[in-house]
PDB file of C-alpha atoms and ligand atoms in Angstrom:
ATOM      1  CA  UNK A  16      33.168 -36.512  11.092  1.00 50.00           C
ATOM      2  CA  UNK A  17      33.821 -35.324   7.619  1.00 51.00           C
ATOM      3  CA  UNK A  18      30.382 -36.938   6.986  1.00 52.00           C
ATOM      4  CA  UNK A  19      28.193 -34.804  10.159  1.00 52.00           C
ATOM      5  CA  UNK A  20      30.372 -31.828   8.165  1.00 48.00           C
ATOM      6  CA  UNK A  21      29.165 -32.229   4.968  1.00 43.00           C
ATOM      7  CA  UNK A  22      25.300 -32.398   6.460  1.00 46.00           C
ATOM      8  CA  UNK A  23      25.611 -28.877   8.175  1.00 45.00           C
ATOM      9  CA  UNK A  24      27.130 -27.721   5.572  1.00 43.00           C
ATOM     10  CA  UNK A  25      23.856 -28.673   3.083  1.00 43.00           C
ATOM     11  CA  UNK A  26      21.634 -27.803   6.181  1.00 42.00           C
ATOM     12  CA  UNK A  27      23.365 -23.996   6.428  1.00 43.00           C
ATOM     13  CA  UNK A  28      22.975 -23.746   2.152  1.00 41.00           C
ATOM     14  CA  UNK A  29      19.562 -25.194   2.053  1.00 43.00           C
ATOM     15  CA  UNK A  30      18.140 -22.669   5.059  1.00 43.00           C
ATOM     16  CA  UNK A  31      20.197 -19.307   3.766  1.00 44.00           C
ATOM     17  CA  UNK A  32      18.148 -20.482   0.199  1.00 44.00           C
ATOM     18  CA  UNK A  33      15.053 -20.474   1.401  1.00 46.00           C
ATOM     19  CA  UNK A  34      15.529 -17.403   3.219  1.00 44.00           C
ATOM     20  CA  UNK A  35      16.538 -15.563  -0.169  1.00 48.00           C
ATOM     21  CA  UNK A  36      13.617 -17.111  -1.821  1.00 55.00           C
ATOM     22  CA  UNK A  37      11.006 -15.422   1.063  1.00 90.00           C
ATOM     23  CA  UNK A  38      11.585 -12.169   0.055  1.00 97.00           C
ATOM     24  CA  UNK A  39       8.628 -10.591  -2.215  1.00 98.00           C
ATOM     25  CA  UNK A  40       7.196  -6.816  -2.818  1.00 98.00           C
ATOM     26  CA  UNK A  41       3.932  -5.646  -3.980  1.00 98.00           C
ATOM     27  CA  UNK A  42       2.806  -2.287  -4.399  1.00 98.00           C
ATOM     28  CA  UNK A  43      -0.292  -0.382  -6.307  1.00 98.00           C
ATOM     29  CA  UNK A  44      -0.912   3.209  -7.273  1.00 97.00           C
ATOM     30  CA  UNK A  45      -4.812   2.766  -7.390  1.00 92.00           C
ATOM     31  CA  UNK A  46      -7.746   1.197  -9.365  1.00 91.00           C
ATOM     32  CA  UNK A  47     -10.207   2.578 -11.243  1.00 84.00           C
ATOM     33  CA  UNK A  48     -10.975   3.710 -15.296  1.00 81.00           C
ATOM     34  CA  UNK A  49      -7.778   2.875 -16.364  1.00 82.00           C
ATOM     35  CA  UNK A  50      -7.789   2.227 -19.693  1.00 83.00           C
ATOM     36  CA  UNK A  51      -4.973   2.199 -22.502  1.00 84.00           C
ATOM     37  CA  UNK A  52      -7.065   4.503 -24.673  1.00 82.00           C
ATOM     38  CA  UNK A  53      -7.294   7.030 -21.869  1.00 83.00           C
ATOM     39  CA  UNK A  54      -3.494   7.722 -21.161  1.00 87.00           C
ATOM     40  CA  UNK A  55      -1.188   9.245 -23.148  1.00 89.00           C
ATOM     41  CA  UNK A  56       2.251   7.539 -24.158  1.00 91.00           C
ATOM     42  CA  UNK A  57       4.561  10.042 -21.715  1.00 93.00           C
ATOM     43  CA  UNK A  58       1.985   9.644 -18.435  1.00 91.00           C
ATOM     44  CA  UNK A  59       2.283   6.137 -19.390  1.00 93.00           C
ATOM     45  CA  UNK A  60       5.667   6.064 -19.705  1.00 95.00           C
ATOM     46  CA  UNK A  61       6.296   7.986 -16.063  1.00 96.00           C
ATOM     47  CA  UNK A  62       3.784   6.276 -13.999  1.00 96.00           C
ATOM     48  CA  UNK A  63       5.638   3.206 -14.769  1.00 97.00           C
ATOM     49  CA  UNK A  64       9.039   4.675 -14.176  1.00 98.00           C
ATOM     50  CA  UNK A  65       7.755   5.579 -10.755  1.00 98.00           C
ATOM     51  CA  UNK A  66       6.371   2.417  -9.867  1.00 98.00           C
ATOM     52  CA  UNK A  67       9.503   0.856 -10.967  1.00 98.00           C
ATOM     53  CA  UNK A  68      11.816   3.260  -9.339  1.00 98.00           C
ATOM     54  CA  UNK A  69       9.387   2.231  -5.932  1.00 98.00           C
ATOM     55  CA  UNK A  70       9.383  -1.332  -6.324  1.00 98.00           C
ATOM     56  CA  UNK A  71      13.246  -1.483  -6.935  1.00 98.00           C
ATOM     57  CA  UNK A  72      13.913   0.776  -3.717  1.00 98.00           C
ATOM     58  CA  UNK A  73      11.913  -1.604  -2.005  1.00 98.00           C
ATOM     59  CA  UNK A  74      13.385  -4.586  -4.012  1.00 98.00           C
ATOM     60  CA  UNK A  75      16.912  -3.268  -2.624  1.00 98.00           C
ATOM     61  CA  UNK A  76      16.283  -2.549   0.745  1.00 98.00           C
ATOM     62  CA  UNK A  77      14.852  -6.482   1.240  1.00 98.00           C
ATOM     63  CA  UNK A  78      17.620  -7.919  -0.597  1.00 97.00           C
ATOM     64  CA  UNK A  79      20.464  -6.329   1.379  1.00 97.00           C
ATOM     65  CA  UNK A  80      18.796  -8.066   4.432  1.00 97.00           C
ATOM     66  CA  UNK A  81      16.340  -4.967   5.623  1.00 98.00           C
ATOM     67  CA  UNK A  82      13.312  -4.964   7.172  1.00 98.00           C
ATOM     68  CA  UNK A  83       9.958  -5.070   5.652  1.00 98.00           C
ATOM     69  CA  UNK A  84       9.272  -2.020   7.684  1.00 98.00           C
ATOM     70  CA  UNK A  85      11.714   0.316   6.101  1.00 98.00           C
ATOM     71  CA  UNK A  86      10.898  -1.296   3.020  1.00 98.00           C
ATOM     72  CA  UNK A  87       7.077  -0.392   2.541  1.00 98.00           C
ATOM     73  CA  UNK A  88       7.919   2.765   4.739  1.00 98.00           C
ATOM     74  CA  UNK A  89      10.627   3.713   1.746  1.00 98.00           C
ATOM     75  CA  UNK A  90       8.516   2.537  -0.884  1.00 98.00           C
ATOM     76  CA  UNK A  91       5.820   4.750  -0.587  1.00 98.00           C
ATOM     77  CA  UNK A  92       7.984   7.721  -0.013  1.00 98.00           C
ATOM     78  CA  UNK A  93       8.784   7.595  -2.991  1.00 98.00           C
ATOM     79  CA  UNK A  94       5.259   7.467  -4.436  1.00 98.00           C
ATOM     80  CA  UNK A  95       4.352  10.401  -2.001  1.00 98.00           C
ATOM     81  CA  UNK A  96       6.489  12.459  -3.349  1.00 98.00           C
ATOM     82  CA  UNK A  97       5.468  11.953  -7.205  1.00 97.00           C
ATOM     83  CA  UNK A  98       2.709  14.459  -8.570  1.00 96.00           C
ATOM     84  CA  UNK A  99       1.373  11.440 -10.215  1.00 95.00           C
ATOM     85  CA  UNK A 100      -0.901   9.514  -6.966  1.00 95.00           C
ATOM     86  CA  UNK A 101      -3.257  10.293  -5.218  1.00 96.00           C
ATOM     87  CA  UNK A 102      -1.105  10.324  -1.980  1.00 97.00           C
ATOM     88  CA  UNK A 103       1.197  13.278  -0.685  1.00 97.00           C
ATOM     89  CA  UNK A 104       2.093  15.497  -3.217  1.00 97.00           C
ATOM     90  CA  UNK A 105      -0.591  14.616  -5.849  1.00 95.00           C
ATOM     91  CA  UNK A 106      -3.193  14.415  -3.629  1.00 95.00           C
ATOM     92  CA  UNK A 107      -7.080  15.342  -4.488  1.00 94.00           C
ATOM     93  CA  UNK A 108      -8.896  18.121  -2.660  1.00 94.00           C
ATOM     94  CA  UNK A 109     -11.587  17.698  -0.532  1.00 94.00           C
ATOM     95  CA  UNK A 110     -14.814  19.899  -0.585  1.00 93.00           C
ATOM     96  CA  UNK A 111     -13.295  22.663   0.970  1.00 94.00           C
ATOM     97  CA  UNK A 112     -10.244  23.045  -1.918  1.00 94.00           C
ATOM     98  CA  UNK A 113      -7.553  21.638   0.847  1.00 95.00           C
ATOM     99  CA  UNK A 114      -5.697  18.609   0.543  1.00 96.00           C
ATOM    100  CA  UNK A 115      -6.226  15.950   3.734  1.00 98.00           C
ATOM    101  CA  UNK A 116      -4.451  12.624   4.476  1.00 98.00           C
ATOM    102  CA  UNK A 117      -5.306   9.211   5.423  1.00 98.00           C
ATOM    103  CA  UNK A 118      -2.048   6.750   5.773  1.00 98.00           C
ATOM    104  CA  UNK A 119      -1.922   3.476   7.614  1.00 98.00           C
ATOM    105  CA  UNK A 120       0.894   0.953   8.544  1.00 99.00           C
ATOM    106  CA  UNK A 121       0.401  -2.642  10.272  1.00 98.00           C
ATOM    107  CA  UNK A 122       3.696  -5.219  11.256  1.00 98.00           C
ATOM    108  CA  UNK A 123       2.580  -8.904  10.578  1.00 98.00           C
ATOM    109  CA  UNK A 124       4.953 -10.677  13.810  1.00 98.00           C
ATOM    110  CA  UNK A 125       3.663  -8.130  16.918  1.00 98.00           C
ATOM    111  CA  UNK A 126       0.354  -6.991  14.650  1.00 98.00           C
ATOM    112  CA  UNK A 127       1.244  -3.415  15.722  1.00 98.00           C
ATOM    113  CA  UNK A 128       0.086  -0.776  13.802  1.00 98.00           C
ATOM    114  CA  UNK A 129      -0.352   2.780  13.231  1.00 98.00           C
ATOM    115  CA  UNK A 130      -2.869   5.059  11.641  1.00 98.00           C
ATOM    116  CA  UNK A 131      -3.429   8.510  10.973  1.00 98.00           C
ATOM    117  CA  UNK A 132      -5.951  10.521   9.430  1.00 98.00           C
ATOM    118  CA  UNK A 133      -7.235  14.135   8.679  1.00 97.00           C
ATOM    119  CA  UNK A 134      -3.553  15.502   8.570  1.00 98.00           C
ATOM    120  CA  UNK A 135      -2.650  18.142   6.137  1.00 97.00           C
ATOM    121  CA  UNK A 136       1.002  19.881   6.472  1.00 97.00           C
ATOM    122  CA  UNK A 137       2.673  16.063   6.928  1.00 98.00           C
ATOM    123  CA  UNK A 138       4.974  16.005   3.489  1.00 98.00           C
ATOM    124  CA  UNK A 139       4.989  12.016   3.950  1.00 98.00           C
ATOM    125  CA  UNK A 140       1.590  10.673   5.726  1.00 98.00           C
ATOM    126  CA  UNK A 141       3.397   7.016   6.045  1.00 98.00           C
ATOM    127  CA  UNK A 142       6.308   8.469   8.431  1.00 98.00           C
ATOM    128  CA  UNK A 143       3.605   9.368  10.446  1.00 98.00           C
ATOM    129  CA  UNK A 144       1.772   6.431  10.648  1.00 98.00           C
ATOM    130  CA  UNK A 145       5.060   4.259  11.216  1.00 98.00           C
ATOM    131  CA  UNK A 146       5.759   6.599  14.144  1.00 98.00           C
ATOM    132  CA  UNK A 147       2.591   6.746  15.669  1.00 98.00           C
ATOM    133  CA  UNK A 148       3.808   2.695  15.698  1.00 98.00           C
ATOM    134  CA  UNK A 149       6.881   2.838  16.591  1.00 98.00           C
ATOM    135  CA  UNK A 150       6.535   5.654  19.125  1.00 98.00           C
ATOM    136  CA  UNK A 151       3.552   6.304  20.951  1.00 98.00           C
ATOM    137  CA  UNK A 152       1.219   4.326  22.979  1.00 97.00           C
ATOM    138  CA  UNK A 153      -2.070   5.188  20.674  1.00 98.00           C
ATOM    139  CA  UNK A 154      -2.768   3.248  16.885  1.00 98.00           C
ATOM    140  CA  UNK A 155      -4.580   6.052  15.613  1.00 98.00           C
ATOM    141  CA  UNK A 156      -4.502   9.966  15.757  1.00 98.00           C
ATOM    142  CA  UNK A 157      -6.251  12.107  13.633  1.00 98.00           C
ATOM    143  CA  UNK A 158      -6.154  15.889  13.131  1.00 98.00           C
ATOM    144  CA  UNK A 159      -4.381  18.628  14.720  1.00 98.00           C
ATOM    145  CA  UNK A 160      -3.246  15.708  17.225  1.00 98.00           C
ATOM    146  CA  UNK A 161      -1.923  14.240  14.485  1.00 98.00           C
ATOM    147  CA  UNK A 162       0.317  17.251  13.663  1.00 98.00           C
ATOM    148  CA  UNK A 163       1.668  18.301  16.925  1.00 98.00           C
ATOM    149  CA  UNK A 164       2.429  14.424  17.252  1.00 98.00           C
ATOM    150  CA  UNK A 165       4.560  15.124  14.245  1.00 98.00           C
ATOM    151  CA  UNK A 166       5.772  17.810  14.589  1.00 98.00           C
ATOM    152  CA  UNK A 167       6.838  16.477  18.187  1.00 98.00           C
ATOM    153  CA  UNK A 168       8.226  13.668  16.097  1.00 98.00           C
ATOM    154  CA  UNK A 169      10.288  15.911  13.543  1.00 98.00           C
ATOM    155  CA  UNK A 170       8.655  14.700  11.144  1.00 98.00           C
ATOM    156  CA  UNK A 171       8.419  16.849   7.723  1.00 98.00           C
ATOM    157  CA  UNK A 172       6.260  19.807   7.762  1.00 98.00           C
ATOM    158  CA  UNK A 173       5.185  21.441   4.534  1.00 98.00           C
ATOM    159  CA  UNK A 174       2.559  24.006   3.789  1.00 96.00           C
ATOM    160  CA  UNK A 175      -0.654  22.904   2.268  1.00 95.00           C
ATOM    161  CA  UNK A 176       0.326  24.433  -1.048  1.00 93.00           C
ATOM    162  CA  UNK A 177       2.736  21.995  -1.573  1.00 96.00           C
ATOM    163  CA  UNK A 178       0.213  19.562  -1.938  1.00 95.00           C
ATOM    164  CA  UNK A 179      -1.782  21.575  -4.749  1.00 92.00           C
ATOM    165  CA  UNK A 180      -1.599  20.919  -7.981  1.00 90.00           C
ATOM    166  CA  UNK A 181      -3.204  21.911 -11.104  1.00 90.00           C
ATOM    167  CA  UNK A 182      -4.667  18.488 -12.339  1.00 86.00           C
ATOM    168  CA  UNK A 183      -6.100  17.323  -9.176  1.00 91.00           C
ATOM    169  CA  UNK A 184      -7.632  21.308  -8.433  1.00 86.00           C
ATOM    170  CA  UNK A 185      -9.192  20.821 -11.936  1.00 88.00           C
ATOM    171  CA  UNK A 186     -10.819  17.424 -11.260  1.00 87.00           C
ATOM    172  CA  UNK A 187     -12.227  19.001  -7.773  1.00 89.00           C
ATOM    173  CA  UNK A 188     -13.817  21.895 -10.228  1.00 86.00           C
ATOM    174  CA  UNK A 189     -15.617  19.323 -12.365  1.00 84.00           C
ATOM    175  CA  UNK A 190     -16.211  17.486  -9.908  1.00 72.00           C
ATOM    176  CA  UNK A 191     -14.664  14.548 -11.422  1.00 62.00           C
ATOM    177  CA  UNK A 192     -12.611  11.655  -9.613  1.00 56.00           C
ATOM    178  CA  UNK A 193     -11.034  10.480 -12.866  1.00 54.00           C
ATOM    179  CA  UNK A 194      -8.212   7.709 -13.008  1.00 52.00           C
ATOM    180  CA  UNK A 195      -9.761   7.155  -9.260  1.00 62.00           C
ATOM    181  CA  UNK A 196      -8.379   5.981  -7.135  1.00 73.00           C
ATOM    182  CA  UNK A 197      -4.950   7.213  -6.791  1.00 84.00           C
ATOM    183  CA  UNK A 198      -3.768   5.557  -3.202  1.00 95.00           C
ATOM    184  CA  UNK A 199      -0.721   4.270  -2.785  1.00 97.00           C
ATOM    185  CA  UNK A 200       0.148   0.998  -1.287  1.00 98.00           C
ATOM    186  CA  UNK A 201       3.073  -1.814  -0.355  1.00 98.00           C
ATOM    187  CA  UNK A 202       3.138  -5.375   0.937  1.00 98.00           C
ATOM    188  CA  UNK A 203       6.466  -6.718   1.801  1.00 98.00           C
ATOM    189  CA  UNK A 204       7.713  -9.677   3.209  1.00 98.00           C
ATOM    190  CA  UNK A 205      11.618  -9.914   4.528  1.00 98.00           C
ATOM    191  CA  UNK A 206      14.363 -12.638   4.591  1.00 97.00           C
ATOM    192  CA  UNK A 207      12.746 -13.460   8.691  1.00 97.00           C
ATOM    193  CA  UNK A 208       9.378 -14.166   7.548  1.00 97.00           C
ATOM    194  CA  UNK A 209       8.188 -10.539   8.461  1.00 98.00           C
ATOM    195  CA  UNK A 210       4.927  -9.425   6.270  1.00 98.00           C
ATOM    196  CA  UNK A 211       4.564  -5.161   6.669  1.00 98.00           C
ATOM    197  CA  UNK A 212       1.380  -3.816   4.823  1.00 99.00           C
ATOM    198  CA  UNK A 213       1.268   0.583   4.419  1.00 98.00           C
ATOM    199  CA  UNK A 214      -1.308   2.370   2.234  1.00 98.00           C
ATOM    200  CA  UNK A 215      -0.941   6.201   2.048  1.00 98.00           C
ATOM    201  CA  UNK A 216      -3.566   8.700   0.267  1.00 97.00           C
ATOM    202  CA  UNK A 217      -5.273  11.857   0.344  1.00 97.00           C
ATOM    203  CA  UNK A 218      -8.492  10.225   0.147  1.00 96.00           C
ATOM    204  CA  UNK A 219     -11.852  11.611  -2.357  1.00 93.00           C
ATOM    205  CA  UNK A 220     -12.243  13.971  -4.772  1.00 92.00           C
ATOM    206  CA  UNK A 221     -14.661  16.416  -3.198  1.00 93.00           C
ATOM    207  CA  UNK A 222     -14.747  14.682   0.471  1.00 94.00           C
ATOM    208  CA  UNK A 223     -16.660  16.268   3.159  1.00 94.00           C
ATOM    209  CA  UNK A 224     -16.994  17.049   6.780  1.00 96.00           C
ATOM    210  CA  UNK A 225     -13.714  15.108   8.092  1.00 95.00           C
ATOM    211  CA  UNK A 226     -14.340  12.167   5.904  1.00 97.00           C
ATOM    212  CA  UNK A 227     -12.122   9.628   6.695  1.00 98.00           C
ATOM    213  CA  UNK A 228     -11.650   6.319   4.193  1.00 97.00           C
ATOM    214  CA  UNK A 229     -10.482   2.899   4.285  1.00 98.00           C
ATOM    215  CA  UNK A 230      -6.957   4.146   4.359  1.00 98.00           C
ATOM    216  CA  UNK A 231      -6.287   4.902   7.318  1.00 98.00           C
ATOM    217  CA  UNK A 232      -8.056   1.924   8.672  1.00 98.00           C
ATOM    218  CA  UNK A 233      -6.474  -1.260  10.018  1.00 98.00           C
ATOM    219  CA  UNK A 234      -8.667  -4.162   8.858  1.00 98.00           C
ATOM    220  CA  UNK A 235     -10.124  -2.227   6.048  1.00 98.00           C
ATOM    221  CA  UNK A 236      -7.271  -0.327   3.995  1.00 98.00           C
ATOM    222  CA  UNK A 237      -4.475  -2.483   5.699  1.00 98.00           C
ATOM    223  CA  UNK A 238      -3.775  -5.282   7.689  1.00 99.00           C
ATOM    224  CA  UNK A 239      -0.516  -7.390   8.482  1.00 98.00           C
ATOM    225  CA  UNK A 240      -0.790 -10.847  10.191  1.00 98.00           C
ATOM    226  CA  UNK A 241       2.483 -13.347   9.873  1.00 98.00           C
ATOM    227  CA  UNK A 242       0.281 -16.568  10.321  1.00 98.00           C
ATOM    228  CA  UNK A 243      -1.633 -15.093   7.322  1.00 98.00           C
ATOM    229  CA  UNK A 244      -0.655 -12.116   4.614  1.00 98.00           C
ATOM    230  CA  UNK A 245      -0.509  -8.573   4.660  1.00 98.00           C
ATOM    231  CA  UNK A 246      -3.389  -6.753   2.203  1.00 98.00           C
ATOM    232  CA  UNK A 247      -2.838  -2.977   1.082  1.00 98.00           C
ATOM    233  CA  UNK A 248      -6.493  -1.995  -0.855  1.00 98.00           C
ATOM    234  CA  UNK A 249      -7.213   0.717  -2.932  1.00 97.00           C
ATOM    235  CA  UNK A 250     -11.300   1.867  -4.046  1.00 96.00           C
ATOM    236  CA  UNK A 251     -14.531   3.279  -3.053  1.00 95.00           C
ATOM    237  CA  UNK A 252     -13.379   3.336   0.785  1.00 96.00           C
ATOM    238  CA  UNK A 253     -17.011   3.468   1.821  1.00 97.00           C
ATOM    239  CA  UNK A 254     -16.882  -0.344   0.786  1.00 98.00           C
ATOM    240  CA  UNK A 255     -14.235  -1.714   2.103  1.00 98.00           C
ATOM    241  CA  UNK A 256     -15.046  -0.476   5.576  1.00 98.00           C
ATOM    242  CA  UNK A 257     -18.293  -2.057   5.339  1.00 98.00           C
ATOM    243  CA  UNK A 258     -16.822  -5.409   4.299  1.00 98.00           C
ATOM    244  CA  UNK A 259     -13.348  -4.650   6.639  1.00 98.00           C
ATOM    245  CA  UNK A 260     -11.788  -6.017   3.606  1.00 98.00           C
ATOM    246  CA  UNK A 261      -7.968  -6.222   4.172  1.00 98.00           C
ATOM    247  CA  UNK A 262      -8.646  -7.957   7.933  1.00 98.00           C
ATOM    248  CA  UNK A 263     -12.032 -10.355   5.578  1.00 98.00           C
ATOM    249  CA  UNK A 264      -8.485 -11.915   3.525  1.00 98.00           C
ATOM    250  CA  UNK A 265      -6.952 -12.545   6.430  1.00 98.00           C
ATOM    251  CA  UNK A 266      -9.846 -14.552   8.013  1.00 98.00           C
ATOM    252  CA  UNK A 267     -10.295 -16.597   5.459  1.00 98.00           C
ATOM    253  CA  UNK A 268      -6.811 -17.766   5.161  1.00 98.00           C
ATOM    254  CA  UNK A 269      -7.416 -17.878   9.266  1.00 98.00           C
ATOM    255  CA  UNK A 270     -10.589 -19.896   9.317  1.00 97.00           C
ATOM    256  CA  UNK A 271     -11.105 -20.974   6.630  1.00 96.00           C
ATOM    257  CA  UNK A 272      -8.466 -22.845   4.506  1.00 95.00           C
ATOM    258  CA  UNK A 273      -8.992 -20.240   1.788  1.00 98.00           C
ATOM    259  CA  UNK A 274      -5.159 -19.569  -0.407  1.00 98.00           C
ATOM    260  CA  UNK A 275      -4.355 -15.427  -1.114  1.00 98.00           C
ATOM    261  CA  UNK A 276      -6.421 -15.656  -4.781  1.00 98.00           C
ATOM    262  CA  UNK A 277      -9.241 -16.827  -3.526  1.00 98.00           C
ATOM    263  CA  UNK A 278      -9.598 -14.928  -1.011  1.00 98.00           C
ATOM    264  CA  UNK A 279      -8.876 -11.811  -2.186  1.00 98.00           C
ATOM    265  CA  UNK A 280     -11.405 -12.791  -4.952  1.00 98.00           C
ATOM    266  CA  UNK A 281     -13.440 -13.316  -2.612  1.00 98.00           C
ATOM    267  CA  UNK A 282     -13.580 -10.237  -1.117  1.00 98.00           C
ATOM    268  CA  UNK A 283     -13.278  -8.458  -4.125  1.00 98.00           C
ATOM    269  CA  UNK A 284     -15.761  -9.711  -6.309  1.00 97.00           C
ATOM    270  CA  UNK A 285     -18.173 -10.745  -3.816  1.00 97.00           C
ATOM    271  CA  UNK A 286     -18.352  -9.200  -0.894  1.00 98.00           C
ATOM    272  CA  UNK A 287     -17.259  -5.468  -2.152  1.00 97.00           C
ATOM    273  CA  UNK A 288     -18.556  -5.676  -5.442  1.00 95.00           C
ATOM    274  CA  UNK A 289     -21.870  -7.310  -4.906  1.00 96.00           C
ATOM    275  CA  UNK A 290     -23.031  -4.487  -2.539  1.00 97.00           C
ATOM    276  CA  UNK A 291     -21.891  -1.639  -5.558  1.00 96.00           C
ATOM    277  CA  UNK A 292     -18.425  -1.036  -4.323  1.00 96.00           C
ATOM    278  CA  UNK A 293     -14.993  -1.139  -6.859  1.00 95.00           C
ATOM    279  CA  UNK A 294     -11.387  -1.262  -6.518  1.00 96.00           C
ATOM    280  CA  UNK A 295      -8.443  -3.299  -5.653  1.00 97.00           C
ATOM    281  CA  UNK A 296      -6.584  -4.756  -3.076  1.00 98.00           C
ATOM    282  CA  UNK A 297      -2.559  -6.176  -2.989  1.00 98.00           C
ATOM    283  CA  UNK A 298      -1.332  -9.060  -1.023  1.00 98.00           C
ATOM    284  CA  UNK A 299       1.346 -11.560   0.019  1.00 98.00           C
ATOM    285  CA  UNK A 300       0.557 -14.797   2.026  1.00 98.00           C
ATOM    286  CA  UNK A 301       3.031 -16.172   4.916  1.00 97.00           C
ATOM    287  CA  UNK A 302       4.559 -18.249   1.715  1.00 97.00           C
ATOM    288  CA  UNK A 303       5.467 -15.524  -0.373  1.00 98.00           C
ATOM    289  CA  UNK A 304       2.822 -15.181  -2.724  1.00 98.00           C
ATOM    290  CA  UNK A 305       1.468 -12.471  -4.409  1.00 98.00           C
ATOM    291  CA  UNK A 306      -1.249 -11.594  -5.331  1.00 98.00           C
ATOM    292  CA  UNK A 307      -3.254  -8.350  -7.151  1.00 98.00           C
ATOM    293  CA  UNK A 308      -7.163  -8.859  -7.559  1.00 97.00           C
ATOM    294  CA  UNK A 309      -9.257  -5.422  -8.972  1.00 96.00           C
ATOM    295  CA  UNK A 310     -12.655  -5.144 -10.494  1.00 96.00           C
ATOM    296  CA  UNK A 311     -12.309  -1.851 -12.055  1.00 94.00           C
ATOM    297  CA  UNK A 312     -10.758  -1.849 -15.431  1.00 92.00           C
ATOM    298  CA  UNK A 313      -7.009  -1.195 -14.029  1.00 94.00           C
ATOM    299  CA  UNK A 314      -4.984  -0.592 -10.831  1.00 96.00           C
ATOM    300  CA  UNK A 315      -1.562   0.320 -11.445  1.00 96.00           C
ATOM    301  CA  UNK A 316       0.422  -2.023  -9.715  1.00 97.00           C
ATOM    302  CA  UNK A 317       4.566  -3.646  -9.446  1.00 98.00           C
ATOM    303  CA  UNK A 318       5.894  -6.776  -7.998  1.00 98.00           C
ATOM    304  CA  UNK A 319       9.070  -8.616  -7.481  1.00 98.00           C
ATOM    305  CA  UNK A 320       8.113 -12.263  -6.616  1.00 97.00           C
ATOM    306  CA  UNK A 321      10.000 -14.778  -4.688  1.00 97.00           C
ATOM    307  CA  UNK A 322      11.712 -15.919  -7.601  1.00 95.00           C
ATOM    308  CA  UNK A 323      13.494 -12.384  -8.492  1.00 96.00           C
ATOM    309  CA  UNK A 324      10.675 -11.812 -11.566  1.00 97.00           C
ATOM    310  CA  UNK A 325       9.826  -8.194 -11.729  1.00 98.00           C
ATOM    311  CA  UNK A 326       6.416  -7.392 -13.486  1.00 98.00           C
ATOM    312  CA  UNK A 327       4.793  -3.587 -13.809  1.00 98.00           C
ATOM    313  CA  UNK A 328       1.287  -3.276 -15.166  1.00 96.00           C
ATOM    314  CA  UNK A 329      -1.332  -0.781 -15.157  1.00 95.00           C
ATOM    315  CA  UNK A 330      -4.351  -2.637 -17.257  1.00 91.00           C
ATOM    316  CA  UNK A 331      -6.142  -5.316 -16.926  1.00 87.00           C
ATOM    317  CA  UNK A 332      -4.447  -8.598 -18.108  1.00 70.00           C
TER     318      UNK A 332
HETATM  319  N1  LIG B  20      -9.638   4.103  -0.752  1.00 77.97           N
HETATM  320  C1  LIG B  20      -9.140   5.513  -0.849  1.00 77.97           C
HETATM  321  C2  LIG B  20     -10.668   6.231  -0.127  1.00 77.97           C
HETATM  322  O1  LIG B  20     -10.900   5.465   0.076  1.00 77.97           O
HETATM  323  C3  LIG B  20      -9.568   6.432  -2.498  1.00 77.97           C
HETATM  324  C4  LIG B  20      -8.512   5.145  -2.987  1.00 77.97           C
HETATM  325  O2  LIG B  20      -7.980   4.402  -2.974  1.00 77.97           O
HETATM  326  O3  LIG B  20      -7.375   6.133  -3.885  1.00 77.97           O
HETATM  327  O4  LIG B  20      -9.945   6.923   0.809  1.00 77.97           O
END
């Protein structure tokens, strides 16, 4: 009897240990011409501080046993509320001098997803994407319809002016996409092995004609499947759409036995790079391995891996 009791305790202990080890989270704040010599020390410090705040928030939630969905939403909200990134508050201007957001989220256990594009008054577009996933019969809402839905869901509505920053306005005036691309994204795996990925952006400076980027498109900017991985992208959206980038990575794991590193490297450097696209992506696979890949000089990124090691990086290593 005593022997069986000991065995049971050992099994319970090792199960618990495995569960603890599964938690992992990774974020990006955009890829682009991010060079140490072009960024002031104080801006560098602010970016590192904000990435730290965001990743720590998500990690703490996962550690408490909360879902990866909550961790991804809360982490992205912190980045959206900061003027430092091209999402929410710090978004770029379109050609009409207006800010328009794209966002998406996907859950890996049931392949449910939500996405929105072309909204201009939702304070935290990631919460709209999540509400579309959880509280509508649709996956993708755009423009006025998406804003109407957000109002019905009592999401925080703000005037477009709230998103106006001088830094981004100057980029529009000078037709510059400096430090492109500042989109934000997060992928997390929780104690139950559930993977969720989310992405939020203002898109590209000077975008025209209701342009929609990859960040709003499930399979391009965002994808999650518990059997393979979760991915969030940043970069020249048109190329990520044409290569179905996020789903492409998942498919390489699913059908071709790639590991996450190799799959992301193939998509970023071969599939996207070879047709002229640039940018990067972050991902977590079903075994909680993290990968971050980009073909630009830098990508704002941070992670806490399954060994509880935290890293915050801005430039090429
Ligand atoms: N991928 C985004 C877009 O094309 C831009 C970015 O990553 O900053 O809209």
